[in-house]
Coordinates of C-alpha atoms and ligand atoms in Angstrom, one line a residue:
Chain W
M20 CA 0.6 29.0 0.5
Y21 CA 4.4 28.8 0.1
A22 CA 3.8 31.1 -2.7
Q23 CA 1.1 33.5 -1.6
M24 CA -0.6 36.3 -3.5
V25 CA 1.7 36.0 -6.5
K26 CA 0.8 38.8 -8.9
S27 CA 0.7 37.8 -12.6
T28 CA 2.1 40.7 -14.5
G29 CA -0.7 40.8 -17.1
Q30 CA -4.1 42.4 -17.0
G31 CA -6.0 39.2 -16.6
V32 CA -6.8 36.5 -19.2
K33 CA -6.8 37.7 -22.8
D34 CA -9.6 36.6 -25.1
P35 CA -8.2 34.3 -27.8
S36 CA -9.1 37.0 -30.4
E37 CA -6.8 39.5 -28.7
M38 CA -3.8 37.0 -28.6
T39 CA -1.0 36.9 -31.1
D40 CA -0.7 33.7 -33.1
Q41 CA 2.2 32.7 -30.8
E42 CA 0.2 33.4 -27.7
R43 CA -2.7 31.5 -29.0
A44 CA -0.6 28.5 -29.9
F45 CA 1.0 28.6 -26.4
Q46 CA -2.4 28.7 -24.7
E47 CA -3.6 25.8 -26.8
R48 CA -0.6 23.7 -25.8
I49 CA -1.4 24.4 -22.1
D50 CA -5.1 23.6 -22.7
R51 CA -4.1 20.3 -24.3
G52 CA -2.0 19.5 -21.1
D53 CA 1.4 19.8 -22.8
R54 CA 4.4 20.6 -20.6
I55 CA 6.2 23.8 -21.3
E56 CA 10.0 23.3 -21.3
P57 CA 12.7 25.9 -20.7
K58 CA 13.7 26.2 -24.4
D59 CA 10.1 26.6 -25.6
W60 CA 8.7 30.0 -26.4
M61 CA 6.6 31.5 -23.6
P62 CA 4.9 34.9 -23.0
E63 CA 7.1 37.2 -21.0
H64 CA 4.4 37.5 -18.4
Y65 CA 4.2 33.8 -17.9
R66 CA 8.0 33.7 -17.4
K67 CA 8.0 36.5 -14.9
T68 CA 5.0 35.2 -12.9
L69 CA 6.6 31.8 -12.6
I70 CA 9.9 33.3 -11.4
R71 CA 8.0 35.1 -8.7
Q72 CA 6.0 32.0 -7.7
I73 CA 8.9 29.5 -7.8
G74 CA 11.2 32.0 -6.2
Q75 CA 8.8 32.7 -3.4
H76 CA 8.3 29.0 -2.9
A77 CA 12.1 28.4 -2.7
H78 CA 12.5 31.2 -0.2
S79 CA 9.8 29.7 1.9
E80 CA 11.7 26.4 2.1
I81 CA 14.9 28.2 3.1
V82 CA 13.4 30.5 5.7
G83 CA 11.2 27.6 6.8
Q84 CA 14.4 26.0 8.2
L85 CA 14.5 28.5 10.9
P86 CA 11.4 27.9 13.1
E87 CA 12.2 24.2 13.2
G88 CA 16.0 24.7 13.5
N89 CA 15.0 26.5 16.6
W90 CA 14.3 23.1 18.3
I91 CA 17.0 20.9 16.9
T92 CA 19.4 21.5 19.8
R93 CA 16.5 20.9 22.3
A94 CA 15.0 17.8 20.8
P95 CA 14.0 15.5 23.6
T96 CA 15.5 12.2 22.3
L97 CA 18.2 11.2 19.9
E98 CA 15.7 9.8 17.5
R99 CA 13.5 13.0 17.5
K100 CA 16.7 15.0 17.0
A101 CA 17.7 12.8 14.0
I102 CA 14.2 13.0 12.5
L103 CA 14.0 16.8 12.9
L104 CA 17.5 17.2 11.4
A105 CA 16.6 15.1 8.4
K106 CA 13.4 17.1 7.9
V107 CA 15.1 20.5 8.0
Q108 CA 17.8 19.0 5.6
D109 CA 15.0 18.0 3.2
E110 CA 13.6 21.6 3.3
A111 CA 17.0 22.9 2.3
G112 CA 17.0 20.4 -0.5
H113 CA 13.6 21.6 -1.6
G114 CA 14.9 25.1 -1.8
L115 CA 17.8 23.9 -3.9
Y116 CA 15.5 22.0 -6.4
L117 CA 13.3 25.1 -6.7
Y118 CA 16.1 27.5 -7.2
C119 CA 17.3 25.2 -10.0
A120 CA 13.8 25.2 -11.5
A121 CA 13.8 29.1 -11.3
E122 CA 17.2 29.2 -12.9
T123 CA 15.8 27.5 -16.1
L124 CA 13.7 30.7 -16.5
G125 CA 16.8 32.9 -16.7
V126 CA 17.3 34.2 -13.2
S127 CA 20.3 33.2 -11.0
R128 CA 20.1 31.8 -7.5
D129 CA 22.3 34.7 -6.2
Q130 CA 19.9 37.2 -7.7
L131 CA 16.9 35.6 -6.0
T132 CA 18.8 35.4 -2.8
E133 CA 19.6 39.1 -2.9
D134 CA 15.9 39.8 -3.5
L135 CA 14.9 37.7 -0.5
L136 CA 17.5 39.4 1.8
S137 CA 16.6 42.9 0.7
G138 CA 12.9 42.2 1.4
K139 CA 12.0 42.7 -2.3
M140 CA 10.7 39.1 -2.6
K141 CA 8.5 37.5 0.0
Y142 CA 8.3 34.0 1.6
S143 CA 5.2 32.4 3.2
S144 CA 3.7 34.3 6.1
I145 CA 3.6 31.1 8.2
F146 CA 7.4 31.2 8.9
N147 CA 7.1 34.5 10.6
Y148 CA 5.4 32.8 13.6
P149 CA 7.5 31.6 16.6
T150 CA 7.9 27.9 17.6
L151 CA 7.5 28.1 21.4
N152 CA 7.3 24.5 22.7
W153 CA 8.2 21.1 21.5
A154 CA 4.7 20.3 20.3
D155 CA 5.2 23.1 17.7
M156 CA 7.5 20.6 15.9
G157 CA 4.4 18.4 15.7
A158 CA 2.0 21.2 14.7
V159 CA 4.3 22.5 12.0
G160 CA 4.7 19.1 10.4
W161 CA 1.0 18.2 10.7
L162 CA -0.5 21.6 9.7
V163 CA 2.1 23.5 7.8
D164 CA 3.5 20.7 5.7
G165 CA -0.1 19.4 5.5
A166 CA -1.3 22.7 4.1
A167 CA 1.7 22.8 1.7
I168 CA 0.7 19.4 0.4
M169 CA -2.8 20.5 -0.4
N170 CA -1.4 23.1 -2.8
Q171 CA 1.6 21.1 -4.1
V172 CA 0.0 17.9 -5.0
P173 CA -2.0 19.6 -7.8
L174 CA 1.1 21.5 -8.8
Q175 CA 2.7 18.2 -9.9
R176 CA 0.5 18.7 -13.0
T177 CA 1.4 22.4 -13.5
S178 CA 2.3 23.5 -17.0
Y179 CA 5.9 24.3 -16.5
G180 CA 8.0 21.1 -16.7
P181 CA 10.9 21.8 -14.3
Y182 CA 8.4 23.1 -11.7
A183 CA 6.2 20.1 -12.0
R184 CA 9.1 17.7 -11.7
A185 CA 10.4 19.5 -8.7
M186 CA 7.0 19.2 -7.1
V187 CA 6.9 15.4 -7.6
R188 CA 10.1 15.0 -5.7
I189 CA 9.1 17.5 -3.0
C190 CA 5.6 16.1 -2.4
K191 CA 6.9 12.6 -1.5
E192 CA 9.0 14.2 1.3
E193 CA 6.3 16.6 2.4
S194 CA 3.8 13.8 3.1
F195 CA 6.5 12.0 5.1
H196 CA 7.0 15.2 7.1
Q197 CA 3.3 15.5 7.8
R198 CA 3.1 12.0 9.1
Q199 CA 6.1 12.6 11.4
G200 CA 4.5 15.8 12.6
Y201 CA 1.3 14.0 13.4
D202 CA 3.3 11.3 15.2
I203 CA 4.8 14.0 17.5
M204 CA 1.3 15.5 18.1
M205 CA 0.0 12.0 19.0
K206 CA 2.8 11.4 21.5
M207 CA 2.2 14.8 23.1
A208 CA -1.6 14.6 23.1
K209 CA -1.6 11.2 24.7
G210 CA 1.3 12.1 27.1
T211 CA 1.4 13.7 30.5
P212 CA -0.9 16.7 31.3
A213 CA 2.0 19.1 30.6
Q214 CA 2.6 17.5 27.2
K215 CA -1.1 17.7 26.4
N216 CA -1.1 21.4 27.3
M217 CA 1.9 21.9 24.9
A218 CA 0.0 20.2 22.1
Q219 CA -3.2 22.3 22.6
D220 CA -1.1 25.5 22.9
A221 CA 0.7 24.7 19.7
L222 CA -2.6 24.0 17.9
N223 CA -4.1 27.2 19.2
R224 CA -1.3 29.3 17.9
T225 CA -0.8 27.4 14.5
W226 CA -4.4 26.9 13.4
F227 CA -5.3 30.3 11.9
P228 CA -1.8 31.1 10.6
A229 CA -2.1 27.7 8.8
L230 CA -5.4 28.7 7.3
M231 CA -3.8 32.0 6.1
M232 CA -1.2 30.0 4.2
F233 CA -3.8 29.6 1.4
G234 CA -4.1 33.4 1.0
P235 CA -7.2 35.5 1.0
S236 CA -10.2 34.6 -1.1
D237 CA -9.2 35.0 -4.7
A238 CA -12.5 34.3 -6.4
E239 CA -12.5 37.8 -8.1
S240 CA -8.8 38.2 -8.7
V241 CA -7.6 38.8 -12.2
H242 CA -4.2 37.5 -11.3
S243 CA -5.6 34.2 -10.2
A244 CA -7.6 33.9 -13.3
Q245 CA -4.5 34.4 -15.5
S246 CA -2.5 31.9 -13.4
M247 CA -5.2 29.4 -13.6
A248 CA -5.5 29.7 -17.3
W249 CA -1.7 29.1 -17.5
K250 CA -2.0 26.2 -15.1
I251 CA 0.5 27.5 -12.7
K252 CA -2.3 27.8 -10.1
M253 CA -4.6 24.8 -10.1
N254 CA -7.2 25.6 -7.5
S255 CA -8.7 28.6 -5.8
N256 CA -7.5 29.6 -2.4
D257 CA -10.9 29.0 -0.8
E258 CA -11.2 25.6 -2.4
L259 CA -7.9 24.4 -0.9
R260 CA -8.6 26.0 2.5
Q261 CA -11.9 24.1 2.7
K262 CA -10.3 20.9 1.7
F263 CA -7.6 21.4 4.3
V264 CA -10.2 22.1 7.1
N265 CA -12.2 19.0 6.0
E266 CA -9.2 16.8 6.4
T267 CA -7.7 18.3 9.5
V268 CA -10.6 18.7 11.9
P269 CA -11.2 15.0 12.2
Q270 CA -7.5 14.5 12.8
A271 CA -7.6 17.0 15.7
E272 CA -10.6 15.2 17.1
F273 CA -8.7 11.9 17.0
L274 CA -5.9 13.6 19.0
G275 CA -8.4 14.8 21.5
L276 CA -7.5 18.4 20.8
T277 CA -9.8 21.3 20.2
V278 CA -9.6 23.4 17.1
P279 CA -9.5 27.0 18.4
D280 CA -12.7 28.0 16.5
P281 CA -16.0 27.7 18.3
D282 CA -17.8 28.1 15.0
C283 CA -16.1 25.2 13.4
K284 CA -18.7 22.5 12.8
W285 CA -19.8 20.0 10.2
N286 CA -22.3 21.2 7.6
E287 CA -24.2 18.3 6.3
E288 CA -25.6 20.2 3.4
K289 CA -22.3 21.3 1.9
G290 CA -20.6 18.1 3.0
G291 CA -17.8 20.1 4.7
Y292 CA -17.0 22.0 7.8
D293 CA -18.1 25.6 8.4
F294 CA -15.2 27.6 9.9
S295 CA -14.2 31.1 10.8
E296 CA -12.0 33.1 8.5
P297 CA -8.6 34.0 9.9
D298 CA -7.9 37.6 10.9
W299 CA -6.9 39.0 7.5
S300 CA -5.7 42.3 8.9
E301 CA -3.1 40.2 10.8
F302 CA -2.2 38.4 7.6
F303 CA -1.6 41.7 5.8
D304 CA 0.5 43.0 8.8
V305 CA 2.7 39.8 8.5
I306 CA 3.0 40.3 4.8
K307 CA 4.1 43.9 5.3
G308 CA 6.8 42.8 7.7
N309 CA 5.0 43.1 11.0
G310 CA 4.6 39.5 11.9
P311 CA 6.0 38.3 15.3
C312 CA 9.3 37.0 13.7
N313 CA 9.8 38.9 10.4
T314 CA 12.7 40.9 11.7
E315 CA 14.5 37.9 13.3
R316 CA 14.0 35.6 10.3
L317 CA 15.3 38.1 7.8
A318 CA 18.1 39.1 10.1
A319 CA 19.1 35.5 10.5
R320 CA 19.2 34.9 6.8
N321 CA 21.1 38.1 6.2
K322 CA 23.6 37.2 8.9
A323 CA 24.2 33.8 7.4
W324 CA 24.7 35.3 4.0
D325 CA 27.0 38.1 5.1
D326 CA 29.1 35.9 7.5
G327 CA 29.4 33.3 4.8
K328 CA 30.8 35.7 2.2
W329 CA 34.4 34.9 2.9
V330 CA 33.7 31.2 2.7
R331 CA 32.0 31.5 -0.7
D332 CA 34.7 33.8 -2.0
G333 CA 37.5 31.6 -0.6
L334 CA 36.1 28.5 -2.2
M335 CA 35.6 30.3 -5.5
A336 CA 39.2 31.7 -5.5
H337 CA 40.5 28.2 -4.8
A338 CA 38.5 26.8 -7.7
E339 CA 39.9 29.5 -10.0
K340 CA 43.5 28.9 -8.8
K341 CA 43.1 25.2 -9.3
E342 CA 41.8 25.7 -12.8
A343 CA 44.7 28.1 -13.6
R344 CA 47.2 25.5 -12.3
R345 CA 45.7 22.8 -14.4
V346 CA 45.8 25.0 -17.6
A347 CA 49.4 26.0 -16.8
A348 CA 50.4 22.4 -16.4
E349 CA 49.1 21.5 -19.9
Chain M
M158 CA 38.0 -6.4 29.0
Q159 CA 36.4 -5.5 32.3
Q160 CA 32.8 -4.5 31.9
D161 CA 33.2 -1.1 33.6
A162 CA 36.3 -0.3 31.5
L163 CA 34.5 -1.3 28.3
F164 CA 31.6 0.8 29.3
E165 CA 33.9 3.8 29.7
Y166 CA 35.5 3.1 26.4
L167 CA 32.2 3.0 24.6
L168 CA 31.1 6.2 26.3
R169 CA 34.2 7.9 24.8
L170 CA 33.2 6.8 21.3
G171 CA 29.5 7.8 21.8
D172 CA 30.1 11.0 23.6
N173 CA 32.4 12.2 20.9
T174 CA 29.8 11.7 18.2
L175 CA 27.0 13.0 20.4
V176 CA 28.7 16.3 21.4
L177 CA 30.1 17.0 17.9
G178 CA 26.8 16.0 16.3
H179 CA 25.1 18.5 18.6
R180 CA 27.6 21.3 17.8
V181 CA 27.3 20.8 14.1
S182 CA 23.5 20.8 14.3
E183 CA 23.7 24.3 15.8
W184 CA 24.4 25.5 12.3
C185 CA 21.1 24.4 10.9
G186 CA 19.7 27.2 8.7
H187 CA 22.7 29.5 9.2
A188 CA 25.4 28.1 6.9
P189 CA 27.3 30.1 4.3
A190 CA 25.6 28.4 1.4
L191 CA 22.6 26.1 0.9
E192 CA 25.0 23.2 -0.1
E193 CA 26.8 23.7 3.3
D194 CA 23.5 23.6 5.2
I195 CA 22.7 20.3 3.6
A196 CA 26.2 18.9 4.1
L197 CA 26.4 20.0 7.8
A198 CA 23.0 18.6 8.6
N199 CA 24.1 15.3 6.9
V200 CA 27.2 15.1 9.1
A201 CA 25.2 15.9 12.2
L202 CA 22.7 13.2 11.3
D203 CA 25.3 10.6 10.8
L204 CA 27.0 11.4 14.1
I205 CA 23.7 11.3 16.0
G206 CA 23.0 7.9 14.4
Q207 CA 26.4 6.6 15.5
T208 CA 25.7 7.9 19.0
Q209 CA 22.6 5.8 19.2
L210 CA 24.7 2.7 18.4
W211 CA 27.6 3.4 20.7
L212 CA 25.6 4.6 23.7
G213 CA 23.1 1.8 23.0
L214 CA 25.9 -0.7 23.3
A215 CA 27.3 1.1 26.3
G216 CA 24.0 0.8 28.1
E217 CA 23.8 -2.9 27.3
V218 CA 27.3 -3.5 28.6
E219 CA 26.6 -1.5 31.8
G220 CA 23.5 -3.7 32.3
T221 CA 21.5 -1.5 34.6
G222 CA 18.9 -0.6 32.0
R223 CA 20.1 2.8 31.0
S224 CA 19.2 3.5 27.3
A225 CA 21.2 5.5 24.8
D226 CA 18.7 8.4 25.4
Y227 CA 19.1 8.1 29.1
L228 CA 22.9 8.3 28.8
A229 CA 22.7 11.3 26.5
M230 CA 20.1 13.2 28.3
L231 CA 20.5 12.5 32.0
R232 CA 24.2 12.5 32.7
D233 CA 26.0 15.6 34.0
V234 CA 29.2 17.1 32.8
W235 CA 31.6 15.0 34.8
D236 CA 30.1 11.8 33.5
F237 CA 30.8 12.8 29.8
R238 CA 33.8 11.2 28.2
N239 CA 34.2 13.1 25.0
V240 CA 37.5 14.8 24.1
L241 CA 37.7 18.6 24.7
L242 CA 38.0 19.3 20.9
V243 CA 34.4 18.4 20.1
E244 CA 32.9 20.5 22.8
Q245 CA 34.6 23.7 21.6
P246 CA 32.1 26.3 20.3
N247 CA 31.4 26.5 16.6
G248 CA 33.1 29.9 16.2
D249 CA 33.1 31.0 12.5
F250 CA 32.7 28.5 9.7
G251 CA 36.4 28.1 9.6
Q252 CA 36.7 26.9 13.2
T253 CA 33.8 24.6 12.7
I254 CA 35.3 23.0 9.6
M255 CA 38.8 22.8 11.0
R256 CA 37.4 21.1 14.2
Q257 CA 35.5 18.7 11.9
F258 CA 38.6 17.9 9.9
L259 CA 40.8 17.4 12.9
F260 CA 38.1 15.0 14.3
D261 CA 37.3 13.2 11.1
L262 CA 41.0 12.4 10.5
W263 CA 41.2 10.7 13.9
H264 CA 37.7 9.2 13.5
V265 CA 38.6 7.4 10.3
L266 CA 41.8 6.0 11.7
V267 CA 40.2 4.8 14.9
L268 CA 37.1 3.3 13.2
D269 CA 39.3 1.6 10.7
A270 CA 41.3 0.0 13.5
L271 CA 38.1 -0.9 15.5
Q272 CA 36.9 -3.0 12.6
A273 CA 39.4 -5.5 13.8
S274 CA 38.2 -5.3 17.4
S275 CA 38.0 -8.5 19.4
N276 CA 34.6 -7.3 20.4
T277 CA 32.4 -8.2 17.5
Q278 CA 29.7 -5.7 18.4
V279 CA 32.3 -2.9 18.4
A280 CA 33.7 -4.1 15.1
E281 CA 30.2 -4.1 13.5
I282 CA 29.4 -0.5 14.6
A283 CA 32.9 0.6 13.5
E284 CA 32.4 -0.9 10.0
K285 CA 29.1 1.0 9.5
A286 CA 30.4 4.3 11.0
L287 CA 33.6 4.1 8.9
K288 CA 31.8 4.5 5.6
E289 CA 30.2 7.7 6.9
A290 CA 33.4 9.0 8.5
R291 CA 35.4 8.5 5.3
Y292 CA 32.9 10.7 3.5
H293 CA 33.0 13.3 6.2
L294 CA 36.8 13.4 6.0
E295 CA 36.8 13.7 2.3
R296 CA 34.5 16.7 2.5
S297 CA 36.1 18.4 5.5
S298 CA 39.7 18.0 4.1
D299 CA 38.6 19.4 0.7
T300 CA 37.0 22.4 2.4
V301 CA 40.0 23.0 4.6
I302 CA 42.2 22.9 1.5
G303 CA 39.8 25.1 -0.5
L304 CA 39.6 27.8 2.2
G305 CA 43.3 27.6 3.1
D306 CA 44.2 28.1 -0.5
G307 CA 41.5 30.6 -1.2
T308 CA 41.6 34.3 -0.6
V309 CA 43.9 36.1 1.9
E310 CA 41.0 36.4 4.3
S311 CA 39.9 32.7 4.1
H312 CA 43.5 31.6 4.5
D313 CA 44.0 33.8 7.6
R314 CA 40.8 32.6 9.1
M315 CA 41.8 29.0 8.6
Q316 CA 45.2 29.6 10.0
A317 CA 43.6 31.2 13.1
A318 CA 41.3 28.2 13.4
L319 CA 44.2 25.8 13.3
D320 CA 46.2 27.7 15.9
L321 CA 43.2 27.8 18.2
L322 CA 42.3 24.1 17.9
W323 CA 45.9 22.8 17.7
P324 CA 46.3 22.2 21.5
Y325 CA 43.2 19.9 21.5
I326 CA 44.7 17.3 19.1
G327 CA 47.0 15.7 21.7
E328 CA 44.3 14.4 23.9
F329 CA 43.3 11.8 21.2
F330 CA 46.6 10.1 21.5
E331 CA 47.5 10.2 25.2
P332 CA 46.6 6.8 26.4
D333 CA 45.3 6.2 29.9
A334 CA 44.3 3.1 31.8
I335 CA 41.1 2.7 29.8
D336 CA 42.9 3.0 26.4
L337 CA 45.6 0.6 27.5
A338 CA 43.0 -2.0 28.8
A339 CA 41.3 -1.7 25.4
Q340 CA 44.5 -2.2 23.6
E341 CA 45.6 -5.2 25.7
N342 CA 42.3 -7.0 25.2
G343 CA 42.3 -6.3 21.4
V344 CA 39.2 -4.2 21.7
G345 CA 40.9 -0.9 20.7
P346 CA 44.0 0.2 18.8
D347 CA 47.5 1.2 19.9
L348 CA 47.1 5.0 20.1
S349 CA 50.8 5.8 19.4
R350 CA 50.6 4.0 16.1
L351 CA 47.5 6.0 15.2
E352 CA 49.2 9.2 16.1
A353 CA 52.0 8.6 13.6
A354 CA 49.5 8.0 10.8
Y355 CA 47.5 11.0 11.9
R356 CA 50.4 13.5 11.9
E357 CA 51.5 12.3 8.5
Q358 CA 48.1 12.8 6.9
L359 CA 47.6 16.0 8.7
D360 CA 50.8 17.4 7.4
R361 CA 49.9 16.5 3.9
V362 CA 46.5 18.3 4.0
L363 CA 47.9 21.3 5.7
K364 CA 50.6 21.6 3.1
Q365 CA 47.9 21.6 0.3
A366 CA 45.9 24.1 2.3
C367 CA 49.0 26.4 2.6
L368 CA 48.7 26.3 6.4
T369 CA 51.5 26.1 8.9
A370 CA 51.3 23.7 11.8
P371 CA 52.2 25.3 15.2
T372 CA 55.5 24.0 16.6
D373 CA 54.3 23.8 20.2
F374 CA 53.0 20.3 21.2
F375 CA 51.3 21.3 24.4
A376 CA 48.0 19.4 24.7
H377 CA 44.9 20.2 26.8
K378 CA 43.4 17.1 28.5
G379 CA 40.6 16.1 30.8
G380 CA 37.7 15.5 28.4
K381 CA 37.9 11.8 27.7
T382 CA 38.7 11.0 31.4
G383 CA 35.9 13.4 32.5
F384 CA 38.2 14.9 35.1
R385 CA 38.0 18.5 33.7
H386 CA 35.8 19.5 30.8
S387 CA 35.7 23.0 29.4
E388 CA 33.0 25.5 30.6
H389 CA 31.4 25.1 27.2
L390 CA 30.0 21.6 27.8
G391 CA 27.7 22.5 30.6
H392 CA 25.9 25.1 28.4
L393 CA 25.6 22.6 25.6
L394 CA 24.0 20.0 28.0
T395 CA 21.7 22.7 29.5
Q396 CA 20.2 23.1 26.1
M397 CA 20.3 19.5 24.9
Q398 CA 18.9 18.0 28.1
W399 CA 16.4 20.6 29.0
L400 CA 13.2 18.9 28.0
Q401 CA 14.1 15.6 29.7
R402 CA 15.2 17.4 32.8
A403 CA 12.1 19.7 33.0
Y404 CA 9.6 16.9 32.4
P405 CA 11.0 13.8 34.0
G406 CA 9.5 10.5 33.0
A407 CA 7.6 11.8 30.0
S408 CA 7.7 9.9 26.8
W409 CA 8.4 11.8 23.6
Ligands
LIG179 FE1 9.5 21.6 1.9
LIG180 FE1 8.4 19.8 4.6

């Protein structure tokens, strides 16, 4: 997902008998469905896990501008260009809300940014794949924003108030992005033979990386169990992946496109599709920094940050001078 | 106003916003701060929206069925009518924001005047675009002032940007037959009056930004007439028009 494989810092879920009174009261509030707010007491592990999760999510929105930004200057019509610009602008806005949510936990945006740029913090594996033809703008909206929605809609009910509220705003826009992506796919799939090829090519390359977004099976993971007990993770990775496949395969059929998995078929008994697992060794390569675009993505963000230093410093110096002049005038 | 002259006049308005909108959109994901990414995307978005209106009207006036998209994506360099300023490369952020400021200042003045155009369609588009342009100007002038009056480095970069772009201001105000026809028919403003207002406001902002206006008034020209664009425009169009050129007749 936008936050993949977030490790909780604890050793798994404590039994209530091992908890301190404070921890027990905290867990009871979560179990009752109370929202935790920034000023409330919270276990240190809860705070740290959330910083990782929200930070990783924010970084994904920011790095996620790049694969789509790649096509803004080549968009085929003025309207498509405007829609794509607006979408990428929304993603930057999502990053901003999420950094603000993380800041309520006592970490600065600059610190999180430094950790992204040094490679210490991760962002979603999906943004390390290239966008190679115009239909990728359709596939990204349809599948990537679509997969993000699967995870983020339940997170609107997450236990941490600022995160939940950020998700409410973000989800509205993500579903809009998904529809726009599907609309591009539709145009391409129903277009000329060349356009249809682009659409199929984009689906072929995006399908498995989209399935990887949910992360490897986490049924046995102690980290997931803790995050679920804290309600900062609402569903298991496999559960969400299955839901995504169930919704997406009929949409691909409607487009007249073929999901690149010969074993993908409806299973009446389970009431869902059977499908092949993505290549998890590829996933771990991407996470380690060996995806097709890891180097470029991180280099682009580092360059933007380094080249922008004089601008940030200049505006800061001006604000200080202005303030000094105001004080002097009083 | 003669139909072909009006067509040319509208192309100038639409090509300026198209080419500048495209340039600004090149920043997407690479700006110095998240807030700047959002703001630049917003400016690009407004300019592309205005392009749809101006080129849409141009196509209507021409009357041969060419749409705004057709005009944007399927004309070659010599048919473009934007001023040279807007096709200049982004350079560093200072050059981009200085170019934006020099354009916004002109844009607000011209749109304000066009609200009183004898052509009601022109007046309507101008009214809508003016609201956006005023906002762009507020932001770009604040940023020019902030960076000019910031650190030594930011000041020097802004001065270099001003020196570089200075010779491209004059083209806005040098009237040719099309501008004069627009003025005579009450479609467009008297450019010499705009220039006085422009120079006055420019001086005020530069003073606050601690920047020095060059004293040379030489002006490059050839963009708005289409006679001689810079080498940069062809590369911009190569990218912008590629899909439409490579897959003619497809619908996107
Ligand atoms: Fe997003
Ligand atoms: Fe999105």
